[in-house]
PDB file of C-alpha atoms in Angstrom:
ATOM      1  CA  UNK A   1     149.835   3.937 102.251  1.00 44.00           C
ATOM      2  CA  UNK A   2     151.014   5.905 105.497  1.00 46.00           C
ATOM      3  CA  UNK A   3     148.696   6.780 108.163  1.00 54.00           C
ATOM      4  CA  UNK A   4     146.958   9.960 107.466  1.00 63.00           C
ATOM      5  CA  UNK A   5     148.281  12.990 109.116  1.00 68.00           C
ATOM      6  CA  UNK A   6     146.086  14.645 111.715  1.00 77.00           C
ATOM      7  CA  UNK A   7     146.228  18.196 112.299  1.00 79.00           C
ATOM      8  CA  UNK A   8     145.029  20.669 115.108  1.00 84.00           C
ATOM      9  CA  UNK A   9     143.562  24.250 114.307  1.00 81.00           C
ATOM     10  CA  UNK A  10     145.344  27.236 115.632  1.00 82.00           C
ATOM     11  CA  UNK A  11     143.070  29.197 113.385  1.00 81.00           C
ATOM     12  CA  UNK A  12     140.545  28.689 110.452  1.00 77.00           C
ATOM     13  CA  UNK A  13     143.637  29.405 108.321  1.00 80.00           C
ATOM     14  CA  UNK A  14     146.655  27.743 110.143  1.00 84.00           C
ATOM     15  CA  UNK A  15     146.858  23.968 111.174  1.00 85.00           C
ATOM     16  CA  UNK A  16     149.560  22.278 113.521  1.00 88.00           C
ATOM     17  CA  UNK A  17     150.330  18.624 113.048  1.00 88.00           C
ATOM     18  CA  UNK A  18     149.045  16.528 115.931  1.00 88.00           C
ATOM     19  CA  UNK A  19     152.608  15.211 116.317  1.00 89.00           C
ATOM     20  CA  UNK A  20     153.741  18.675 116.974  1.00 92.00           C
ATOM     21  CA  UNK A  21     151.021  19.531 119.473  1.00 92.00           C
ATOM     22  CA  UNK A  22     151.296  16.306 121.609  1.00 93.00           C
ATOM     23  CA  UNK A  23     155.300  17.150 122.001  1.00 94.00           C
ATOM     24  CA  UNK A  24     154.548  20.606 123.042  1.00 95.00           C
ATOM     25  CA  UNK A  25     152.007  19.427 125.446  1.00 95.00           C
ATOM     26  CA  UNK A  26     154.295  17.018 126.972  1.00 95.00           C
ATOM     27  CA  UNK A  27     156.508  19.894 127.879  1.00 96.00           C
ATOM     28  CA  UNK A  28     153.601  21.878 128.965  1.00 96.00           C
ATOM     29  CA  UNK A  29     152.447  19.280 131.293  1.00 96.00           C
ATOM     30  CA  UNK A  30     155.863  18.650 132.548  1.00 96.00           C
ATOM     31  CA  UNK A  31     155.993  22.308 133.560  1.00 96.00           C
ATOM     32  CA  UNK A  32     152.649  22.171 135.377  1.00 95.00           C
ATOM     33  CA  UNK A  33     153.653  18.925 136.969  1.00 93.00           C
ATOM     34  CA  UNK A  34     151.625  18.436 140.350  1.00 92.00           C
ATOM     35  CA  UNK A  35     149.139  21.408 139.420  1.00 90.00           C
ATOM     36  CA  UNK A  36     145.792  21.436 138.134  1.00 92.00           C
ATOM     37  CA  UNK A  37     147.049  23.712 134.980  1.00 93.00           C
ATOM     38  CA  UNK A  38     148.024  20.086 133.132  1.00 95.00           C
ATOM     39  CA  UNK A  39     146.006  19.502 130.078  1.00 96.00           C
ATOM     40  CA  UNK A  40     143.870  16.531 129.193  1.00 95.00           C
ATOM     41  CA  UNK A  41     143.498  15.029 125.596  1.00 93.00           C
ATOM     42  CA  UNK A  42     140.476  13.368 124.197  1.00 91.00           C
ATOM     43  CA  UNK A  43     139.553  12.148 120.686  1.00 87.00           C
ATOM     44  CA  UNK A  44     136.311  13.260 119.213  1.00 84.00           C
ATOM     45  CA  UNK A  45     135.177  12.416 115.900  1.00 81.00           C
ATOM     46  CA  UNK A  46     138.870  11.812 114.829  1.00 79.00           C
ATOM     47  CA  UNK A  47     139.928  15.069 116.150  1.00 85.00           C
ATOM     48  CA  UNK A  48     142.149  15.639 119.041  1.00 89.00           C
ATOM     49  CA  UNK A  49     140.719  17.679 121.819  1.00 92.00           C
ATOM     50  CA  UNK A  50     142.986  19.641 124.600  1.00 94.00           C
ATOM     51  CA  UNK A  51     141.018  20.714 127.744  1.00 96.00           C
ATOM     52  CA  UNK A  52     141.870  22.304 131.051  1.00 96.00           C
ATOM     53  CA  UNK A  53     142.275  25.570 132.905  1.00 96.00           C
ATOM     54  CA  UNK A  54     143.441  28.696 131.084  1.00 96.00           C
ATOM     55  CA  UNK A  55     144.819  31.727 132.808  1.00 96.00           C
ATOM     56  CA  UNK A  56     143.462  35.345 131.494  1.00 96.00           C
ATOM     57  CA  UNK A  57     145.041  38.318 132.920  1.00 96.00           C
ATOM     58  CA  UNK A  58     142.808  41.445 133.570  1.00 94.00           C
ATOM     59  CA  UNK A  59     143.740  44.681 131.505  1.00 92.00           C
ATOM     60  CA  UNK A  60     140.950  46.635 131.873  1.00 92.00           C
ATOM     61  CA  UNK A  61     140.876  50.353 132.126  1.00 89.00           C
ATOM     62  CA  UNK A  62     137.268  51.023 132.229  1.00 89.00           C
ATOM     63  CA  UNK A  63     134.755  49.564 134.969  1.00 87.00           C
ATOM     64  CA  UNK A  64     132.712  46.766 134.032  1.00 87.00           C
ATOM     65  CA  UNK A  65     128.933  46.248 134.703  1.00 84.00           C
ATOM     66  CA  UNK A  66     127.858  43.094 136.659  1.00 79.00           C
ATOM     67  CA  UNK A  67     124.406  41.861 135.986  1.00 71.00           C
ATOM     68  CA  UNK A  68     121.834  42.885 138.730  1.00 59.00           C
ATOM     69  CA  UNK A  69     119.225  40.216 137.904  1.00 54.00           C
ATOM     70  CA  UNK A  70     119.583  36.369 138.351  1.00 49.00           C
ATOM     71  CA  UNK A  71     119.422  34.706 134.804  1.00 49.00           C
ATOM     72  CA  UNK A  72     116.563  31.976 135.434  1.00 49.00           C
ATOM     73  CA  UNK A  73     114.317  34.179 137.855  1.00 44.00           C
ATOM     74  CA  UNK A  74     114.023  37.896 137.180  1.00 43.00           C
ATOM     75  CA  UNK A  75     114.026  38.976 140.850  1.00 41.00           C
ATOM     76  CA  UNK A  76     116.523  41.800 142.145  1.00 48.00           C
ATOM     77  CA  UNK A  77     119.567  40.659 144.066  1.00 48.00           C
ATOM     78  CA  UNK A  78     120.391  42.652 147.000  1.00 54.00           C
ATOM     79  CA  UNK A  79     123.574  44.628 147.554  1.00 55.00           C
ATOM     80  CA  UNK A  80     125.257  41.666 149.232  1.00 56.00           C
ATOM     81  CA  UNK A  81     124.627  39.215 146.339  1.00 53.00           C
ATOM     82  CA  UNK A  82     125.545  41.683 143.656  1.00 53.00           C
ATOM     83  CA  UNK A  83     128.883  42.514 145.318  1.00 59.00           C
ATOM     84  CA  UNK A  84     129.691  38.642 145.793  1.00 60.00           C
ATOM     85  CA  UNK A  85     131.381  38.545 142.261  1.00 58.00           C
ATOM     86  CA  UNK A  86     133.301  41.757 142.833  1.00 60.00           C
ATOM     87  CA  UNK A  87     134.613  40.244 146.270  1.00 61.00           C
ATOM     88  CA  UNK A  88     135.591  37.127 144.141  1.00 63.00           C
ATOM     89  CA  UNK A  89     137.645  39.485 141.766  1.00 61.00           C
ATOM     90  CA  UNK A  90     139.075  41.184 144.416  1.00 63.00           C
ATOM     91  CA  UNK A  91     140.210  38.049 146.171  1.00 61.00           C
ATOM     92  CA  UNK A  92     141.920  37.275 142.908  1.00 60.00           C
ATOM     93  CA  UNK A  93     143.608  40.738 142.613  1.00 57.00           C
ATOM     94  CA  UNK A  94     145.137  40.216 146.009  1.00 58.00           C
ATOM     95  CA  UNK A  95     146.490  37.029 145.544  1.00 58.00           C
ATOM     96  CA  UNK A  96     147.667  37.243 141.993  1.00 56.00           C
ATOM     97  CA  UNK A  97     149.179  41.044 141.443  1.00 53.00           C
ATOM     98  CA  UNK A  98     151.970  41.471 139.059  1.00 47.00           C
ATOM     99  CA  UNK A  99     155.350  40.344 140.199  1.00 44.00           C
ATOM    100  CA  UNK A 100     154.282  37.232 142.100  1.00 44.00           C
ATOM    101  CA  UNK A 101     154.510  33.927 140.667  1.00 44.00           C
ATOM    102  CA  UNK A 102     153.004  33.799 137.163  1.00 42.00           C
ATOM    103  CA  UNK A 103     151.812  30.231 137.766  1.00 49.00           C
ATOM    104  CA  UNK A 104     148.346  31.693 138.528  1.00 52.00           C
ATOM    105  CA  UNK A 105     145.550  30.070 140.571  1.00 57.00           C
ATOM    106  CA  UNK A 106     145.659  26.055 140.699  1.00 57.00           C
ATOM    107  CA  UNK A 107     141.718  25.844 141.133  1.00 58.00           C
ATOM    108  CA  UNK A 108     139.018  27.123 138.919  1.00 61.00           C
ATOM    109  CA  UNK A 109     137.410  29.799 140.572  1.00 54.00           C
ATOM    110  CA  UNK A 110     133.793  29.708 141.416  1.00 50.00           C
ATOM    111  CA  UNK A 111     132.174  33.187 141.585  1.00 49.00           C
ATOM    112  CA  UNK A 112     129.911  33.369 144.751  1.00 36.00           C
ATOM    113  CA  UNK A 113     127.234  35.283 142.733  1.00 32.00           C
ATOM    114  CA  UNK A 114     124.017  33.627 143.784  1.00 30.00           C
ATOM    115  CA  UNK A 115     121.695  31.874 140.593  1.00 30.00           C
ATOM    116  CA  UNK A 116     118.601  30.812 142.175  1.00 29.00           C
ATOM    117  CA  UNK A 117     115.914  31.385 144.894  1.00 32.00           C
ATOM    118  CA  UNK A 118     117.033  27.743 146.185  1.00 31.00           C
ATOM    119  CA  UNK A 119     120.656  28.539 146.872  1.00 32.00           C
ATOM    120  CA  UNK A 120     121.038  28.117 150.568  1.00 33.00           C
ATOM    121  CA  UNK A 121     123.713  30.889 150.907  1.00 36.00           C
ATOM    122  CA  UNK A 122     120.847  33.294 149.229  1.00 36.00           C
ATOM    123  CA  UNK A 123     118.203  31.916 151.994  1.00 35.00           C
ATOM    124  CA  UNK A 124     121.036  32.737 154.322  1.00 42.00           C
ATOM    125  CA  UNK A 125     121.391  36.229 153.308  1.00 40.00           C
ATOM    126  CA  UNK A 126     117.684  36.629 153.218  1.00 43.00           C
ATOM    127  CA  UNK A 127     117.373  35.506 156.974  1.00 45.00           C
ATOM    128  CA  UNK A 128     119.545  38.399 158.132  1.00 49.00           C
ATOM    129  CA  UNK A 129     117.941  41.148 160.341  1.00 51.00           C
ATOM    130  CA  UNK A 130     116.554  44.181 158.457  1.00 54.00           C
ATOM    131  CA  UNK A 131     117.336  46.397 161.554  1.00 62.00           C
ATOM    132  CA  UNK A 132     120.342  48.514 160.738  1.00 61.00           C
ATOM    133  CA  UNK A 133     122.370  50.791 163.498  1.00 69.00           C
ATOM    134  CA  UNK A 134     123.304  54.264 162.510  1.00 68.00           C
ATOM    135  CA  UNK A 135     126.440  53.197 160.994  1.00 68.00           C
ATOM    136  CA  UNK A 136     125.054  50.620 158.858  1.00 64.00           C
ATOM    137  CA  UNK A 137     122.481  53.142 157.671  1.00 58.00           C
ATOM    138  CA  UNK A 138     125.466  55.544 156.637  1.00 60.00           C
ATOM    139  CA  UNK A 139     127.371  52.891 155.065  1.00 58.00           C
ATOM    140  CA  UNK A 140     124.155  51.915 152.878  1.00 51.00           C
ATOM    141  CA  UNK A 141     123.983  55.583 151.811  1.00 50.00           C
ATOM    142  CA  UNK A 142     127.464  55.541 150.559  1.00 51.00           C
ATOM    143  CA  UNK A 143     126.997  53.862 147.208  1.00 47.00           C
ATOM    144  CA  UNK A 144     130.564  53.910 145.895  1.00 47.00           C
ATOM    145  CA  UNK A 145     133.338  52.556 148.059  1.00 46.00           C
ATOM    146  CA  UNK A 146     136.702  50.865 147.703  1.00 44.00           C
ATOM    147  CA  UNK A 147     137.889  47.562 148.427  1.00 39.00           C
ATOM    148  CA  UNK A 148     141.736  47.320 148.886  1.00 39.00           C
ATOM    149  CA  UNK A 149     142.060  50.181 146.652  1.00 41.00           C
ATOM    150  CA  UNK A 150     139.689  48.697 143.938  1.00 43.00           C
ATOM    151  CA  UNK A 151     136.440  50.599 143.185  1.00 49.00           C
ATOM    152  CA  UNK A 152     133.026  48.965 143.239  1.00 53.00           C
ATOM    153  CA  UNK A 153     129.859  50.786 143.235  1.00 58.00           C
ATOM    154  CA  UNK A 154     127.194  48.275 144.547  1.00 57.00           C
ATOM    155  CA  UNK A 155     124.147  50.358 143.567  1.00 58.00           C
ATOM    156  CA  UNK A 156     125.029  50.346 139.864  1.00 58.00           C
ATOM    157  CA  UNK A 157     126.863  47.081 139.862  1.00 68.00           C
ATOM    158  CA  UNK A 158     130.272  48.648 138.648  1.00 77.00           C
ATOM    159  CA  UNK A 159     133.475  47.327 139.090  1.00 78.00           C
ATOM    160  CA  UNK A 160     137.088  47.577 137.764  1.00 80.00           C
ATOM    161  CA  UNK A 161     139.206  44.570 138.274  1.00 85.00           C
ATOM    162  CA  UNK A 162     142.974  45.046 139.397  1.00 86.00           C
ATOM    163  CA  UNK A 163     145.085  45.707 136.375  1.00 89.00           C
ATOM    164  CA  UNK A 164     147.369  42.683 136.165  1.00 91.00           C
ATOM    165  CA  UNK A 165     145.644  40.429 138.361  1.00 91.00           C
ATOM    166  CA  UNK A 166     144.886  36.987 136.969  1.00 92.00           C
ATOM    167  CA  UNK A 167     141.776  34.591 136.590  1.00 93.00           C
ATOM    168  CA  UNK A 168     141.041  31.472 134.846  1.00 94.00           C
ATOM    169  CA  UNK A 169     138.345  29.481 132.916  1.00 95.00           C
ATOM    170  CA  UNK A 170     138.026  25.784 131.772  1.00 96.00           C
ATOM    171  CA  UNK A 171     138.114  25.734 128.205  1.00 96.00           C
ATOM    172  CA  UNK A 172     138.897  23.345 125.477  1.00 95.00           C
ATOM    173  CA  UNK A 173     141.003  23.607 121.990  1.00 94.00           C
ATOM    174  CA  UNK A 174     137.923  23.605 119.881  1.00 93.00           C
ATOM    175  CA  UNK A 175     136.714  27.113 121.569  1.00 95.00           C
ATOM    176  CA  UNK A 176     137.131  30.232 119.495  1.00 95.00           C
ATOM    177  CA  UNK A 177     138.557  33.566 121.317  1.00 95.00           C
ATOM    178  CA  UNK A 178     134.931  34.795 121.133  1.00 95.00           C
ATOM    179  CA  UNK A 179     133.696  31.807 123.088  1.00 96.00           C
ATOM    180  CA  UNK A 180     136.420  31.901 125.600  1.00 96.00           C
ATOM    181  CA  UNK A 181     135.559  35.688 126.167  1.00 96.00           C
ATOM    182  CA  UNK A 182     131.893  34.681 126.519  1.00 95.00           C
ATOM    183  CA  UNK A 183     132.711  32.169 128.987  1.00 95.00           C
ATOM    184  CA  UNK A 184     134.938  34.492 131.257  1.00 94.00           C
ATOM    185  CA  UNK A 185     132.007  37.206 131.138  1.00 92.00           C
ATOM    186  CA  UNK A 186     129.643  34.631 132.069  1.00 90.00           C
ATOM    187  CA  UNK A 187     131.522  33.173 134.795  1.00 89.00           C
ATOM    188  CA  UNK A 188     131.489  36.562 136.596  1.00 84.00           C
ATOM    189  CA  UNK A 189     127.745  37.726 135.260  1.00 84.00           C
ATOM    190  CA  UNK A 190     129.442  40.589 133.229  1.00 87.00           C
ATOM    191  CA  UNK A 191     126.687  42.474 131.544  1.00 87.00           C
ATOM    192  CA  UNK A 192     128.972  43.778 128.862  1.00 90.00           C
ATOM    193  CA  UNK A 193     128.883  42.214 125.509  1.00 91.00           C
ATOM    194  CA  UNK A 194     132.145  40.280 124.359  1.00 91.00           C
ATOM    195  CA  UNK A 195     132.246  42.349 121.361  1.00 93.00           C
ATOM    196  CA  UNK A 196     133.597  45.294 123.963  1.00 94.00           C
ATOM    197  CA  UNK A 197     136.760  43.205 124.601  1.00 96.00           C
ATOM    198  CA  UNK A 198     139.711  41.557 122.841  1.00 95.00           C
ATOM    199  CA  UNK A 199     142.321  38.909 123.801  1.00 96.00           C
ATOM    200  CA  UNK A 200     145.963  39.548 123.225  1.00 96.00           C
ATOM    201  CA  UNK A 201     148.975  37.372 123.563  1.00 95.00           C
ATOM    202  CA  UNK A 202     151.508  39.574 125.458  1.00 93.00           C
ATOM    203  CA  UNK A 203     155.146  38.760 125.305  1.00 91.00           C
ATOM    204  CA  UNK A 204     157.878  39.472 127.715  1.00 89.00           C
ATOM    205  CA  UNK A 205     159.798  41.545 124.958  1.00 86.00           C
ATOM    206  CA  UNK A 206     156.655  43.850 124.768  1.00 86.00           C
ATOM    207  CA  UNK A 207     155.411  42.273 121.673  1.00 89.00           C
ATOM    208  CA  UNK A 208     151.615  42.175 121.622  1.00 91.00           C
ATOM    209  CA  UNK A 209     149.447  39.987 119.321  1.00 92.00           C
ATOM    210  CA  UNK A 210     145.700  39.935 119.062  1.00 94.00           C
ATOM    211  CA  UNK A 211     144.009  36.646 119.394  1.00 94.00           C
ATOM    212  CA  UNK A 212     141.312  37.016 116.495  1.00 92.00           C
ATOM    213  CA  UNK A 213     137.794  35.663 116.758  1.00 90.00           C
ATOM    214  CA  UNK A 214     138.567  32.474 114.791  1.00 89.00           C
ATOM    215  CA  UNK A 215     141.577  31.768 116.764  1.00 93.00           C
ATOM    216  CA  UNK A 216     141.800  28.861 119.771  1.00 95.00           C
ATOM    217  CA  UNK A 217     143.337  30.588 122.565  1.00 96.00           C
ATOM    218  CA  UNK A 218     144.206  27.097 124.445  1.00 96.00           C
ATOM    219  CA  UNK A 219     146.189  26.055 121.307  1.00 95.00           C
ATOM    220  CA  UNK A 220     147.976  29.227 121.258  1.00 95.00           C
ATOM    221  CA  UNK A 221     148.716  29.039 124.940  1.00 96.00           C
ATOM    222  CA  UNK A 222     150.314  25.191 124.227  1.00 96.00           C
ATOM    223  CA  UNK A 223     152.324  26.777 121.288  1.00 94.00           C
ATOM    224  CA  UNK A 224     153.724  29.748 123.084  1.00 94.00           C
ATOM    225  CA  UNK A 225     154.738  27.636 125.869  1.00 94.00           C
ATOM    226  CA  UNK A 226     153.510  27.493 129.519  1.00 95.00           C
ATOM    227  CA  UNK A 227     155.807  30.044 131.344  1.00 95.00           C
ATOM    228  CA  UNK A 228     153.457  33.192 131.640  1.00 94.00           C
ATOM    229  CA  UNK A 229     156.670  35.384 132.659  1.00 93.00           C
ATOM    230  CA  UNK A 230     157.313  34.928 128.877  1.00 94.00           C
ATOM    231  CA  UNK A 231     153.945  35.432 127.275  1.00 95.00           C
ATOM    232  CA  UNK A 232     150.437  35.567 128.807  1.00 96.00           C
ATOM    233  CA  UNK A 233     146.983  36.299 127.588  1.00 97.00           C
ATOM    234  CA  UNK A 234     145.365  39.758 128.414  1.00 96.00           C
ATOM    235  CA  UNK A 235     141.669  40.753 128.209  1.00 96.00           C
ATOM    236  CA  UNK A 236     141.452  44.528 127.364  1.00 94.00           C
ATOM    237  CA  UNK A 237     138.802  47.100 125.819  1.00 94.00           C
ATOM    238  CA  UNK A 238     138.460  46.357 121.990  1.00 93.00           C
ATOM    239  CA  UNK A 239     138.879  50.191 121.494  1.00 90.00           C
ATOM    240  CA  UNK A 240     141.711  50.748 123.802  1.00 84.00           C
ATOM    241  CA  UNK A 241     144.103  47.467 122.767  1.00 76.00           C
ATOM    242  CA  UNK A 242     146.794  47.912 120.097  1.00 80.00           C
ATOM    243  CA  UNK A 243     149.287  45.489 118.351  1.00 80.00           C
ATOM    244  CA  UNK A 244     152.666  46.055 119.150  1.00 80.00           C
ATOM    245  CA  UNK A 245     155.245  44.227 116.460  1.00 79.00           C
ATOM    246  CA  UNK A 246     158.220  42.623 117.446  1.00 71.00           C
ATOM    247  CA  UNK A 247     160.326  45.431 115.614  1.00 74.00           C
ATOM    248  CA  UNK A 248     158.374  47.967 117.338  1.00 74.00           C
ATOM    249  CA  UNK A 249     158.882  46.167 120.804  1.00 71.00           C
ATOM    250  CA  UNK A 250     162.722  46.386 120.535  1.00 72.00           C
ATOM    251  CA  UNK A 251     162.372  50.087 120.875  1.00 71.00           C
ATOM    252  CA  UNK A 252     159.999  50.286 123.764  1.00 71.00           C
ATOM    253  CA  UNK A 253     162.474  49.359 126.423  1.00 72.00           C
ATOM    254  CA  UNK A 254     164.764  52.369 125.670  1.00 74.00           C
ATOM    255  CA  UNK A 255     164.663  55.632 127.730  1.00 81.00           C
ATOM    256  CA  UNK A 256     162.933  58.529 126.194  1.00 83.00           C
ATOM    257  CA  UNK A 257     166.378  60.387 125.329  1.00 86.00           C
ATOM    258  CA  UNK A 258     167.481  57.551 123.504  1.00 83.00           C
ATOM    259  CA  UNK A 259     164.242  57.152 121.473  1.00 80.00           C
ATOM    260  CA  UNK A 260     164.392  60.758 120.794  1.00 85.00           C
ATOM    261  CA  UNK A 261     167.903  60.336 118.985  1.00 87.00           C
ATOM    262  CA  UNK A 262     166.356  57.548 117.031  1.00 81.00           C
ATOM    263  CA  UNK A 263     163.798  59.532 115.871  1.00 86.00           C
ATOM    264  CA  UNK A 264     166.118  62.419 114.981  1.00 90.00           C
ATOM    265  CA  UNK A 265     168.371  60.051 113.214  1.00 89.00           C
ATOM    266  CA  UNK A 266     165.079  58.550 111.318  1.00 88.00           C
ATOM    267  CA  UNK A 267     164.209  62.150 110.255  1.00 92.00           C
ATOM    268  CA  UNK A 268     167.744  62.920 108.862  1.00 92.00           C
ATOM    269  CA  UNK A 269     167.731  59.779 106.951  1.00 92.00           C
ATOM    270  CA  UNK A 270     164.397  60.572 105.649  1.00 93.00           C
ATOM    271  CA  UNK A 271     165.477  64.150 104.712  1.00 92.00           C
ATOM    272  CA  UNK A 272     168.360  62.685 102.633  1.00 92.00           C
ATOM    273  CA  UNK A 273     166.106  60.343 101.091  1.00 92.00           C
ATOM    274  CA  UNK A 274     163.692  63.004  99.991  1.00 93.00           C
ATOM    275  CA  UNK A 275     166.586  65.025  98.653  1.00 91.00           C
ATOM    276  CA  UNK A 276     167.961  62.467  96.712  1.00 90.00           C
ATOM    277  CA  UNK A 277     164.582  61.591  95.138  1.00 90.00           C
ATOM    278  CA  UNK A 278     164.057  65.234  94.253  1.00 91.00           C
ATOM    279  CA  UNK A 279     167.419  65.693  92.602  1.00 88.00           C
ATOM    280  CA  UNK A 280     166.845  62.579  90.562  1.00 87.00           C
ATOM    281  CA  UNK A 281     163.071  63.403  89.346  1.00 89.00           C
ATOM    282  CA  UNK A 282     164.128  67.059  88.936  1.00 88.00           C
ATOM    283  CA  UNK A 283     166.981  66.067  86.243  1.00 85.00           C
ATOM    284  CA  UNK A 284     164.457  63.453  84.733  1.00 86.00           C
ATOM    285  CA  UNK A 285     161.897  66.259  84.422  1.00 86.00           C
ATOM    286  CA  UNK A 286     164.520  68.648  82.801  1.00 86.00           C
ATOM    287  CA  UNK A 287     165.648  66.189  80.404  1.00 86.00           C
ATOM    288  CA  UNK A 288     162.039  65.354  79.092  1.00 88.00           C
ATOM    289  CA  UNK A 289     161.271  69.085  79.008  1.00 85.00           C
ATOM    290  CA  UNK A 290     164.442  69.732  76.936  1.00 82.00           C
ATOM    291  CA  UNK A 291     163.287  66.863  74.435  1.00 83.00           C
ATOM    292  CA  UNK A 292     159.840  68.405  74.378  1.00 82.00           C
ATOM    293  CA  UNK A 293     161.079  71.868  73.348  1.00 79.00           C
ATOM    294  CA  UNK A 294     163.640  70.320  70.820  1.00 76.00           C
ATOM    295  CA  UNK A 295     160.366  68.845  69.043  1.00 75.00           C
ATOM    296  CA  UNK A 296     158.546  71.807  69.167  1.00 72.00           C
ATOM    297  CA  UNK A 297     161.319  73.860  67.457  1.00 71.00           C
ATOM    298  CA  UNK A 298     161.738  71.196  64.977  1.00 71.00           C
ATOM    299  CA  UNK A 299     157.840  71.333  64.223  1.00 67.00           C
ATOM    300  CA  UNK A 300     157.873  74.937  63.794  1.00 63.00           C
ATOM    301  CA  UNK A 301     160.816  74.871  61.172  1.00 62.00           C
ATOM    302  CA  UNK A 302     158.806  72.410  59.121  1.00 58.00           C
TER     303      UNK A 302
END
């Protein structure tokens, strides 16, 4: 008997042969040669596991809320601490704006939001002088400010990541979309629930395919190839995101006047079809009525 075929899950319903994944993985790692985005493999209970960094692009239109309290100890973080994650997001925004090399960051980001009282940087912040100049007091009174054009409210811990900027998380191929979302939100101490967001695979053609909760984003990334100019993973709000099929995507690139002419042509075609069907069924209706009237006359004579 031959060796039993091993599969890797793309979703709960779709499986990909291990041999195909390994072939795609060789191409993927060759593309990222010399970078930290190369993926590693391991066997776990007879299952092939891929693991490594996954780039995710910010596509949020509304602000997100950053946690105001530490996970382990319920002490209130000061404004400098709460803005640390915002500044980390801004570093990503400035270094990874659209139009630059889509290779993304090579090292896994380490947000600087402090987690415990024992953290040395927290202690360093606490040792700072509490005396403020008139300028400092004025700055502290201004709760909402802009960092390189990206707004952050350090009183309410509200922040909007730059659209199209990139971050990354370390994941493996057994992690579902929901788990990857939770990991990303936990990394930046985002207070919003994962149900508020979705992940899309966005293609250069304009096609957008949602990664469902039961799908595995890292496997999808390998399947679609390593080049993020061709396809990339985007996080958006669940109620604002919308899938775009390949057929629809073909029209998105056209100018408005051209699209208007397409719409007019479709309306004309629709009218022709409606008229054709109306005539067909009107004739059929007339024939049926004629037959019924003929039978009625026959019954009256009898």
